[in-house]
Coordinates of N, CA and C and ligand atoms in Angstrom, one line a residue:
M59 N -1.2 -2.8 -24.0 CA -1.2 -1.4 -23.6 C 0.1 -1.0 -22.8
S60 N 0.7 0.1 -23.1 CA 2.0 0.4 -22.4 C 1.7 0.8 -21.0
I61 N 2.8 0.8 -20.2 CA 2.6 1.1 -18.7 C 2.0 2.5 -18.6
I62 N 2.5 3.4 -19.5 CA 2.0 4.9 -19.4 C 0.5 4.9 -19.7
D63 N 0.1 4.1 -20.8 CA -1.4 4.1 -21.1 C -2.2 3.5 -19.9
S64 N -1.6 2.5 -19.3 CA -2.3 1.9 -18.1 C -2.4 2.9 -17.0
L65 N -1.4 3.7 -16.8 CA -1.4 4.7 -15.7 C -2.4 5.8 -16.0
K66 N -2.5 6.1 -17.3 CA -3.5 7.1 -17.7 C -5.0 6.6 -17.6
W67 N -5.1 5.3 -17.8 CA -6.4 4.6 -17.6 C -6.8 4.6 -16.2
R68 N -5.9 4.3 -15.3 CA -6.3 4.1 -13.9 C -6.8 5.4 -13.3
A69 N -7.7 5.3 -12.3 CA -8.3 6.4 -11.6 C -8.8 6.0 -10.3
A70 N -8.9 6.9 -9.3 CA -9.4 6.6 -8.0 C -10.9 6.5 -8.1
I71 N -11.4 5.5 -8.7 CA -12.8 5.3 -9.0 C -13.7 5.5 -7.7
K72 N -14.8 6.3 -8.0 CA -15.7 6.6 -6.9 C -16.9 5.6 -6.9
Q73 N -17.2 5.1 -8.0 CA -18.4 4.2 -8.1 C -17.9 2.9 -8.7
F74 N -17.9 1.9 -7.9 CA -17.6 0.5 -8.3 C -18.8 -0.2 -8.7
D75 N -18.7 -1.2 -9.5 CA -19.9 -2.1 -9.8 C -19.8 -3.2 -8.7
P76 N -20.7 -3.2 -7.7 CA -20.6 -4.2 -6.7 C -20.8 -5.6 -7.1
T77 N -21.3 -5.8 -8.3 CA -21.7 -7.2 -8.8 C -20.4 -7.8 -9.4
K78 N -19.4 -7.0 -9.8 CA -18.3 -7.5 -10.5 C -17.1 -7.9 -9.5
K79 N -16.8 -9.1 -9.4 CA -15.7 -9.6 -8.5 C -14.4 -9.9 -9.2
V80 N -13.3 -9.5 -8.5 CA -12.0 -9.8 -9.0 C -11.7 -11.2 -8.7
S81 N -11.2 -12.0 -9.7 CA -10.9 -13.4 -9.5 C -9.8 -13.6 -8.5
E82 N -9.9 -14.7 -7.8 CA -8.9 -15.0 -6.8 C -7.4 -15.0 -7.4
G83 N -7.3 -15.4 -8.6 CA -6.1 -15.5 -9.3 C -5.5 -14.1 -9.5
D84 N -6.4 -13.1 -9.8 CA -5.9 -11.7 -9.9 C -5.6 -11.1 -8.6
I85 N -6.4 -11.5 -7.6 CA -6.1 -10.9 -6.2 C -4.7 -11.4 -5.8
E86 N -4.4 -12.7 -6.1 CA -3.1 -13.2 -5.8 C -2.0 -12.4 -6.5
K87 N -2.3 -12.0 -7.8 CA -1.2 -11.2 -8.5 C -1.1 -9.8 -7.8
L88 N -2.2 -9.2 -7.3 CA -2.0 -7.9 -6.7 C -1.3 -8.1 -5.3
I89 N -1.6 -9.1 -4.6 CA -0.9 -9.4 -3.3 C 0.6 -9.6 -3.6
E90 N 0.9 -10.4 -4.7 CA 2.3 -10.6 -5.0 C 3.0 -9.3 -5.4
A91 N 2.3 -8.4 -6.2 CA 2.9 -7.1 -6.5 C 3.2 -6.3 -5.3
A92 N 2.3 -6.3 -4.4 CA 2.5 -5.5 -3.1 C 3.7 -6.0 -2.3
N93 N 3.8 -7.4 -2.4 CA 4.9 -8.0 -1.6 C 6.2 -7.8 -2.3
L94 N 6.2 -7.6 -3.6 CA 7.5 -7.4 -4.3 C 8.0 -6.0 -4.3
A95 N 7.3 -5.1 -3.7 CA 7.7 -3.7 -3.6 C 9.1 -3.6 -2.9
A96 N 9.8 -2.6 -3.3 CA 11.1 -2.3 -2.7 C 10.7 -1.7 -1.3
T97 N 11.5 -2.0 -0.3 CA 11.4 -1.4 1.0 C 12.8 -1.1 1.6
S98 N 12.9 -0.2 2.5 CA 14.1 0.2 3.1 C 14.7 -1.0 3.9
G99 N 15.9 -1.4 3.4 CA 16.6 -2.6 4.1 C 15.9 -3.9 3.8
G100 N 14.9 -3.9 3.0 CA 14.1 -5.1 2.7 C 13.2 -5.5 3.9
L101 N 13.0 -4.6 4.8 CA 12.4 -5.1 6.1 C 10.9 -5.2 6.1
Q102 N 10.2 -4.7 5.1 CA 8.8 -4.8 4.9 C 8.0 -4.7 6.3
P103 N 8.1 -3.6 6.9 CA 7.5 -3.5 8.3 C 6.0 -3.3 8.3
F104 N 5.3 -4.0 7.5 CA 3.8 -3.9 7.4 C 3.2 -5.2 6.9
K105 N 1.9 -5.3 7.1 CA 1.1 -6.5 6.6 C 0.0 -6.0 5.7
L106 N -0.4 -6.9 4.9 CA -1.5 -6.5 4.0 C -2.8 -7.4 4.3
L107 N -3.8 -6.7 4.8 CA -5.0 -7.4 5.1 C -6.0 -7.4 4.0
V108 N -6.5 -8.6 3.6 CA -7.4 -8.7 2.4 C -8.8 -9.1 2.9
I109 N -9.7 -8.2 2.6 CA -11.1 -8.4 3.1 C -12.1 -8.6 1.9
K110 N -12.9 -9.6 2.0 CA -13.9 -9.7 0.9 C -15.3 -9.9 1.5
D111 N -15.4 -10.2 2.8 CA -16.7 -10.4 3.4 C -17.6 -9.1 3.3
E112 N -18.8 -9.4 2.7 CA -19.6 -8.2 2.4 C -20.1 -7.5 3.6
E113 N -20.4 -8.2 4.6 CA -20.9 -7.5 5.8 C -19.8 -6.7 6.5
L114 N -18.6 -7.3 6.5 CA -17.5 -6.5 7.1 C -17.2 -5.3 6.3
K115 N -17.2 -5.4 5.0 CA -16.9 -4.2 4.1 C -18.0 -3.1 4.4
Q116 N -19.2 -3.5 4.6 CA -20.3 -2.5 4.8 C -20.0 -1.8 6.2
K117 N -19.6 -2.6 7.2 CA -19.3 -2.0 8.5 C -18.1 -1.1 8.4
L118 N -17.1 -1.5 7.6 CA -15.9 -0.7 7.5 C -16.3 0.6 6.8
Q119 N -17.2 0.5 5.8 CA -17.6 1.7 5.1 C -18.1 2.8 6.1
A120 N -18.9 2.3 7.0 CA -19.5 3.2 8.0 C -18.5 4.0 8.8
V121 N -17.3 3.4 9.0 CA -16.2 4.1 9.7 C -15.1 4.6 8.8
S122 N -15.6 4.8 7.5 CA -14.6 5.4 6.4 C -15.3 6.6 5.8
Y123 N -15.9 7.4 6.6 CA -16.7 8.6 6.1 C -17.7 8.1 5.1
N124 N -18.2 6.9 5.3 CA -19.2 6.4 4.4 C -18.8 6.4 2.9
Q125 N -17.5 6.2 2.6 CA -17.1 6.2 1.2 C -17.5 4.9 0.6
A126 N -18.3 5.1 -0.5 CA -18.9 4.0 -1.2 C -17.9 2.9 -1.7
P127 N -16.8 3.3 -2.2 CA -15.8 2.2 -2.7 C -15.5 1.2 -1.7
V128 N -15.5 1.5 -0.4 CA -15.2 0.5 0.6 C -16.2 -0.6 0.6
G129 N -17.5 -0.3 0.6 CA -18.5 -1.3 0.6 C -18.7 -2.0 -0.8
D130 N -18.6 -1.2 -1.8 CA -18.9 -1.7 -3.2 C -17.7 -2.4 -3.8
S131 N -16.6 -2.3 -3.2 CA -15.4 -3.0 -3.8 C -15.6 -4.5 -3.8
S132 N -14.8 -5.1 -4.7 CA -14.8 -6.6 -4.7 C -14.0 -7.1 -3.4
H133 N -12.8 -6.5 -3.2 CA -12.0 -6.7 -2.1 C -11.5 -5.4 -1.5
L134 N -11.3 -5.4 -0.2 CA -10.7 -4.2 0.4 C -9.3 -4.6 0.9
F135 N -8.3 -3.9 0.5 CA -6.9 -4.1 1.0 C -6.6 -3.1 2.1
V136 N -6.1 -3.5 3.2 CA -5.7 -2.6 4.3 C -4.2 -2.8 4.6
F137 N -3.5 -1.7 4.4 CA -2.0 -1.8 4.7 C -1.9 -1.4 6.2
A138 N -1.3 -2.3 7.0 CA -1.2 -2.1 8.4 C 0.3 -2.2 8.8
I139 N 0.8 -1.1 9.4 CA 2.2 -1.1 9.8 C 2.4 -2.0 11.0
Q140 N 3.6 -2.6 11.1 CA 3.9 -3.3 12.3 C 4.6 -2.4 13.3
T141 N 4.1 -2.3 14.5 CA 4.7 -1.3 15.4 C 5.8 -2.0 16.3
D142 N 6.2 -3.2 15.9 CA 7.3 -3.9 16.6 C 8.6 -3.0 16.8
P143 N 9.3 -3.3 17.9 CA 10.6 -2.7 18.0 C 11.5 -3.1 16.7
G144 N 12.4 -2.2 16.3 CA 13.2 -2.5 15.1 C 13.9 -3.8 15.2
I145 N 14.3 -4.2 16.3 CA 15.1 -5.5 16.4 C 14.3 -6.7 16.0
N146 N 13.0 -6.7 16.3 CA 12.1 -7.8 15.8 C 12.0 -7.8 14.3
L147 N 11.9 -6.7 13.7 CA 11.8 -6.6 12.2 C 13.1 -7.1 11.6
V148 N 14.2 -6.7 12.2 CA 15.5 -7.1 11.6 C 15.7 -8.7 11.8
D149 N 15.3 -9.2 12.9 CA 15.5 -10.6 13.2 C 14.6 -11.4 12.2
A150 N 13.4 -11.0 12.0 CA 12.4 -11.7 11.1 C 13.0 -11.6 9.7
Y151 N 13.5 -10.5 9.3 CA 14.1 -10.4 7.9 C 15.3 -11.3 7.7
L152 N 16.2 -11.3 8.7 CA 17.4 -12.0 8.6 C 17.1 -13.6 8.6
N153 N 16.1 -13.9 9.4 CA 15.7 -15.4 9.4 C 15.3 -15.8 8.0
R154 N 14.6 -14.9 7.4 CA 14.0 -15.2 6.0 C 15.2 -15.2 5.0
V155 N 16.2 -14.3 5.2 CA 17.3 -14.4 4.3 C 18.0 -15.7 4.3
V156 N 18.2 -16.2 5.6 CA 18.8 -17.5 5.8 C 18.0 -18.6 5.1
E157 N 16.7 -18.5 5.3 CA 15.8 -19.5 4.7 C 15.8 -19.5 3.2
V158 N 15.7 -18.3 2.6 CA 15.6 -18.2 1.1 C 17.0 -18.4 0.4
R159 N 18.0 -17.8 1.0 CA 19.3 -17.9 0.3 C 20.2 -18.9 0.8
G160 N 19.8 -19.6 1.9 CA 20.7 -20.7 2.4 C 22.0 -20.3 2.9
V161 N 22.1 -19.1 3.4 CA 23.4 -18.6 4.0 C 23.4 -18.8 5.5
E162 N 24.6 -18.7 6.1 CA 24.7 -18.9 7.5 C 24.3 -17.5 8.2
M163 N 23.6 -17.6 9.3 CA 23.2 -16.4 10.0 C 24.5 -15.6 10.4
S164 N 25.5 -16.3 10.7 CA 26.8 -15.6 11.2 C 27.3 -14.7 10.0
S165 N 27.1 -15.1 8.8 CA 27.6 -14.3 7.7 C 26.8 -12.9 7.5
L166 N 25.7 -12.8 8.3 CA 24.9 -11.6 8.1 C 25.0 -10.7 9.3
E167 N 26.1 -11.0 10.1 CA 26.2 -10.2 11.3 C 26.5 -8.7 11.1
G168 N 27.3 -8.4 10.0 CA 27.6 -7.0 9.7 C 26.3 -6.3 9.2
Y169 N 25.5 -7.1 8.5 CA 24.3 -6.5 7.9 C 23.3 -6.2 9.1
R170 N 23.3 -7.2 10.0 CA 22.4 -7.1 11.3 C 22.8 -5.8 12.0
Q171 N 24.1 -5.6 12.2 CA 24.5 -4.4 12.9 C 24.1 -3.1 12.2
S172 N 24.3 -3.1 10.9 CA 24.0 -1.9 10.2 C 22.5 -1.6 10.2
L173 N 21.6 -2.7 10.0 CA 20.2 -2.5 10.1 C 19.8 -2.1 11.5
N174 N 20.3 -2.8 12.5 CA 19.9 -2.4 13.9 C 20.4 -1.0 14.2
G175 N 21.6 -0.6 13.6 CA 22.1 0.7 13.9 C 21.1 1.8 13.4
Y176 N 20.6 1.5 12.2 CA 19.7 2.5 11.6 C 18.3 2.5 12.3
I177 N 17.7 1.3 12.4 CA 16.3 1.3 13.0 C 16.4 1.6 14.5
G178 N 17.5 1.2 15.1 CA 17.7 1.4 16.5 C 17.9 2.9 16.9
S179 N 18.3 3.7 15.8 CA 18.6 5.1 16.1 C 17.3 5.9 16.0
L180 N 16.2 5.3 15.6 CA 14.9 6.0 15.4 C 14.1 5.9 16.8
D181 N 13.5 7.0 17.2 CA 12.6 6.9 18.3 C 11.3 6.3 17.8
E182 N 10.4 6.0 18.7 CA 9.2 5.2 18.2 C 8.4 6.0 17.2
A183 N 8.2 7.2 17.4 CA 7.4 8.0 16.4 C 8.1 8.0 15.0
S184 N 9.4 8.1 15.0 CA 10.2 8.1 13.7 C 10.1 6.7 13.0
R185 N 10.1 5.7 13.9 CA 10.1 4.4 13.4 C 8.7 4.1 12.7
L186 N 7.7 4.6 13.3 CA 6.3 4.4 12.8 C 6.2 5.2 11.5
T187 N 6.8 6.4 11.4 CA 6.7 7.2 10.2 C 7.5 6.4 9.1
W188 N 8.7 5.9 9.5 CA 9.5 5.1 8.5 C 8.7 3.9 8.0
A189 N 8.0 3.2 8.9 CA 7.2 2.0 8.5 C 6.1 2.4 7.6
T190 N 5.5 3.6 7.9 CA 4.3 4.0 7.0 C 4.8 4.3 5.6
K191 N 6.0 4.9 5.5 CA 6.6 5.2 4.2 C 6.7 3.9 3.4
Q192 N 7.2 2.9 4.1 CA 7.4 1.6 3.4 C 6.1 1.0 2.9
A193 N 5.0 1.2 3.7 CA 3.7 0.7 3.3 C 3.2 1.4 2.0
Y194 N 3.5 2.7 2.0 CA 3.1 3.5 0.8 C 3.8 3.1 -0.5
I195 N 5.0 2.7 -0.3 CA 5.7 2.2 -1.6 C 5.0 1.0 -2.1
S196 N 4.6 0.1 -1.1 CA 3.9 -1.1 -1.5 C 2.5 -0.7 -2.2
L197 N 1.9 0.3 -1.6 CA 0.6 0.7 -2.1 C 0.8 1.2 -3.6
G198 N 1.8 2.0 -3.8 CA 2.1 2.5 -5.2 C 2.4 1.4 -6.1
T199 N 3.1 0.4 -5.7 CA 3.4 -0.8 -6.5 C 2.1 -1.5 -6.9
L200 N 1.3 -1.7 -5.9 CA 0.0 -2.3 -6.1 C -0.9 -1.6 -7.1
L201 N -0.9 -0.2 -6.9 CA -1.7 0.5 -7.8 C -1.3 0.4 -9.3
S202 N 0.0 0.4 -9.5 CA 0.6 0.2 -10.9 C 0.3 -1.1 -11.4
A203 N 0.4 -2.2 -10.6 CA 0.1 -3.5 -11.0 C -1.4 -3.7 -11.3
A204 N -2.2 -3.1 -10.5 CA -3.7 -3.1 -10.8 C -4.0 -2.5 -12.1
A205 N -3.4 -1.3 -12.4 CA -3.6 -0.6 -13.7 C -3.2 -1.5 -14.8
D206 N -2.1 -2.2 -14.7 CA -1.5 -3.1 -15.7 C -2.5 -4.2 -16.0
L207 N -3.2 -4.7 -14.9 CA -4.2 -5.8 -15.0 C -5.6 -5.3 -15.4
K208 N -5.7 -4.0 -15.5 CA -7.1 -3.4 -15.8 C -8.0 -3.7 -14.7
I209 N -7.5 -3.6 -13.5 CA -8.3 -3.7 -12.3 C -8.3 -2.3 -11.6
D210 N -9.5 -1.9 -11.2 CA -9.6 -0.6 -10.5 C -9.1 -0.7 -9.0
A211 N -8.4 0.3 -8.6 CA -8.0 0.4 -7.2 C -8.1 1.8 -6.7
T212 N -8.8 2.0 -5.7 CA -9.0 3.4 -5.1 C -8.3 3.5 -3.8
P213 N -7.1 4.2 -3.7 CA -6.5 4.4 -2.4 C -7.2 5.3 -1.5
M214 N -7.3 5.1 -0.3 CA -8.0 6.0 0.7 C -7.3 6.1 2.0
E215 N -7.2 7.3 2.5 CA -6.7 7.6 3.8 C -7.9 7.9 4.8
G216 N -9.1 8.2 4.2 CA -10.2 8.6 4.9 C -10.9 7.5 5.6
F217 N -10.4 7.1 6.8 CA -11.0 6.0 7.6 C -10.6 6.2 9.1
D218 N -11.4 5.6 10.0 CA -11.1 5.8 11.4 C -10.1 4.6 11.8
T219 N -8.9 5.0 12.1 CA -7.9 4.0 12.4 C -8.3 3.1 13.6
A220 N -8.8 3.8 14.7 CA -9.1 3.1 15.9 C -10.3 2.1 15.7
Q221 N -11.3 2.5 14.9 CA -12.4 1.6 14.6 C -12.0 0.5 13.7
Y222 N -11.0 0.7 12.8 CA -10.6 -0.4 12.0 C -9.8 -1.4 12.8
Q223 N -9.0 -0.9 13.8 CA -8.3 -1.8 14.7 C -9.3 -2.6 15.5
E224 N -10.3 -2.0 15.9 CA -11.3 -2.7 16.7 C -12.0 -3.8 15.9
M225 N -12.5 -3.4 14.7 CA -13.3 -4.3 13.9 C -12.5 -5.4 13.3
L226 N -11.2 -5.2 13.1 CA -10.4 -6.2 12.4 C -9.6 -7.0 13.5
G227 N -9.9 -6.7 14.7 CA -9.2 -7.4 15.8 C -7.7 -7.3 15.8
L228 N -7.3 -6.0 15.5 CA -5.9 -5.8 15.5 C -5.2 -5.3 16.8
K229 N -6.1 -5.0 17.7 CA -5.5 -4.6 19.0 C -4.7 -5.7 19.7
G230 N -3.6 -5.4 20.2 CA -2.8 -6.5 20.8 C -2.0 -7.2 19.7
Q231 N -2.1 -6.9 18.5 CA -1.3 -7.5 17.4 C -0.2 -6.6 16.9
R232 N -0.1 -5.4 17.5 CA 0.9 -4.5 17.0 C 0.8 -4.1 15.6
L233 N -0.4 -4.0 15.1 CA -0.7 -3.6 13.7 C -1.6 -2.4 13.7
V234 N -1.2 -1.4 12.9 CA -1.9 -0.1 12.8 C -2.2 0.1 11.3
P235 N -3.5 0.2 10.9 CA -3.8 0.5 9.5 C -3.4 1.9 9.2
V236 N -2.8 2.1 8.0 CA -2.3 3.4 7.7 C -3.0 3.9 6.4
V237 N -3.3 3.0 5.5 CA -3.9 3.3 4.2 C -4.7 2.1 3.7
I238 N -5.8 2.3 2.9 CA -6.6 1.2 2.4 C -6.7 1.4 0.9
T239 N -7.1 0.3 0.2 CA -7.4 0.4 -1.2 C -8.6 -0.5 -1.5
A240 N -9.6 0.1 -2.1 CA -10.7 -0.6 -2.6 C -10.4 -1.2 -4.0
V241 N -10.6 -2.4 -4.2 CA -10.2 -3.1 -5.4 C -11.5 -3.7 -6.1
G242 N -11.6 -3.5 -7.4 CA -12.8 -4.0 -8.1 C -12.8 -3.5 -9.5
Y243 N -14.1 -3.4 -10.0 CA -14.2 -2.9 -11.4 C -15.2 -1.7 -11.4
R244 N -14.9 -0.7 -12.2 CA -15.7 0.5 -12.2 C -17.1 0.3 -12.7
S245 N -18.0 1.0 -12.2 CA -19.4 1.0 -12.8 C -19.4 1.8 -14.1
N246 N -20.3 1.4 -15.0 CA -20.5 2.2 -16.2 C -20.9 3.6 -15.9
E247 N -21.5 3.8 -14.7 CA -22.0 5.1 -14.3 C -20.9 6.0 -13.6
D248 N -19.7 5.5 -13.4 CA -18.7 6.2 -12.8 C -18.3 7.5 -13.6
V249 N -18.6 8.6 -13.1 CA -18.4 9.8 -13.9 C -16.9 10.3 -13.8
Y250 N -16.3 9.9 -12.6 CA -15.0 10.4 -12.3 C -14.0 9.9 -13.3
S251 N -14.1 8.6 -13.7 CA -13.0 8.1 -14.6 C -13.1 8.7 -16.0
A252 N -14.3 9.3 -16.3 CA -14.4 9.9 -17.6 C -13.8 11.3 -17.7
M253 N -13.5 11.8 -16.5 CA -12.9 13.2 -16.5 C -11.4 13.1 -16.8
P254 N -10.9 14.2 -17.5 CA -9.5 14.2 -17.8 C -8.7 14.2 -16.5
K255 N -7.6 13.6 -16.6 CA -6.7 13.5 -15.4 C -6.0 14.8 -15.2
V256 N -6.0 15.2 -13.9 CA -5.3 16.5 -13.6 C -4.0 16.2 -12.9
R257 N -2.9 16.7 -13.6 CA -1.6 16.6 -13.0 C -0.8 17.9 -13.3
K258 N 0.3 18.1 -12.6 CA 1.1 19.3 -12.9 C 1.6 19.2 -14.3
K259 N 1.8 20.4 -14.9 CA 2.4 20.4 -16.2 C 3.8 19.9 -16.1
R260 N 4.3 19.2 -17.1 CA 5.6 18.6 -17.0 C 6.7 19.5 -16.5
N261 N 6.7 20.8 -17.0 CA 7.8 21.7 -16.5 C 7.5 22.3 -15.2
D262 N 6.3 22.2 -14.7 CA 6.1 22.6 -13.3 C 6.5 21.4 -12.3
F263 N 6.6 20.3 -12.9 CA 6.9 19.1 -12.1 C 8.4 18.8 -12.0
V264 N 9.1 19.0 -13.2 CA 10.5 18.6 -13.3 C 11.4 19.8 -13.0
V265 N 12.4 19.5 -12.3 CA 13.4 20.5 -12.2 C 14.7 19.9 -12.8
E266 N 15.1 20.4 -13.9 CA 16.3 19.8 -14.5 C 17.6 20.5 -14.0
I267 N 18.5 19.8 -13.4 CA 19.7 20.3 -12.9 C 20.8 20.0 -13.9
N268 N 21.3 21.0 -14.6 CA 22.2 20.7 -15.7 C 23.7 21.0 -15.3
T269 N 23.9 21.8 -14.2 CA 25.2 22.1 -13.9 C 25.4 21.8 -12.4
S270 N 26.6 21.4 -12.0 CA 26.9 21.2 -10.6 C 26.9 22.5 -9.9
L271 N 26.3 22.5 -8.7 CA 26.2 23.7 -7.9 C 27.6 24.2 -7.5
Q272 N 27.9 25.5 -7.6 CA 29.2 26.0 -7.2 C 29.2 26.2 -5.7
P273 N 30.3 25.8 -5.1 CA 30.3 26.0 -3.6 C 30.2 27.5 -3.3
S274 N 29.4 27.8 -2.3 CA 29.2 29.3 -2.0 C 30.3 29.8 -1.1
Ligands
LIG353 C1 -2.6 8.1 0.0 C2 -3.9 8.4 -0.7 C3 -5.0 8.7 0.0 C4 -6.3 8.9 -0.7 N1 -7.4 9.1 0.1 C5 -8.6 9.2 -0.6 C6 -9.8 9.1 0.1 O1 -9.9 8.9 1.3 N2 -11.0 9.3 -0.6 C7 -11.0 9.4 -2.0 O2 -12.0 9.5 -2.6 N3 -9.8 9.4 -2.7 C8 -8.6 9.3 -2.0 N4 -7.5 9.3 -2.7 C9 -7.5 9.4 -4.2 C10 -6.9 10.8 -4.7 O3 -7.8 11.8 -4.4 C11 -6.6 10.6 -6.2 O4 -5.6 9.6 -6.3 C12 -6.1 11.9 -6.8 O5 -7.1 12.9 -6.8 C13 -5.6 11.7 -8.2 O6 -6.6 11.1 -9.0 P1 -6.4 9.8 -9.7 O7 -5.9 8.8 -8.8 O8 -7.8 9.4 -10.1 O9 -5.5 10.0 -10.9 C14 -6.3 9.1 -2.1 C15 -5.1 8.9 -2.8 C16 -3.9 8.5 -2.2 C17 -2.7 8.3 -3.0

């Protein structure tokens, strides 16, 4: 199936089959896809929490506006941004560059300064917004990979952040959940996935710029 056909197949399923579990091998592929997402500066300022415990999923559903996909999913993925100061994120990334590419830290000094210059210029609120954007790129990459693997994934923002932090023991860890995804397989009774997909008409979506703008 082409990637376009896969994207047409995918849907934010409302009714999962709770008896169908995604294999650990496929869960690893989804994790890898999320980890392979592009991020600003390569800094990946977020973590991916993977939950399969049935009791915990049920408890989380109760603080997610009782949305059934949370409890009925095979696995629940939680994207949590790191609220660390920018300098910590840059240090962690550069240490990893040294490890993976075998280069000297001293050779990365210019890059360190430019990353710190950018991240350091953001106030805390802007830095958290920036981190959230990066988590959403990873979410999008995961959704596309899931579609390619014919695994259902329902993204959700409808959950209580503070309750998630409490239940997942994230307080004190500088981690704030920003978006979640229920992963599993659709029930035969899911009516949502049978409905035609609603998107903007192509010409309402695309703005084709064919000439360079004249200076005014
Ligand atoms: C960031 C994000 C948050 C969403 N939050 C919810 C949610 O809390 N509950 C829900 O049922 N669907 C949620 N959705 C699903 C959207 O409603 C759905 O993706 C959209 O209607 C398009 O439909 P489709 O994904 O089935 O093509 C969310 C989607 C995104 C991308």
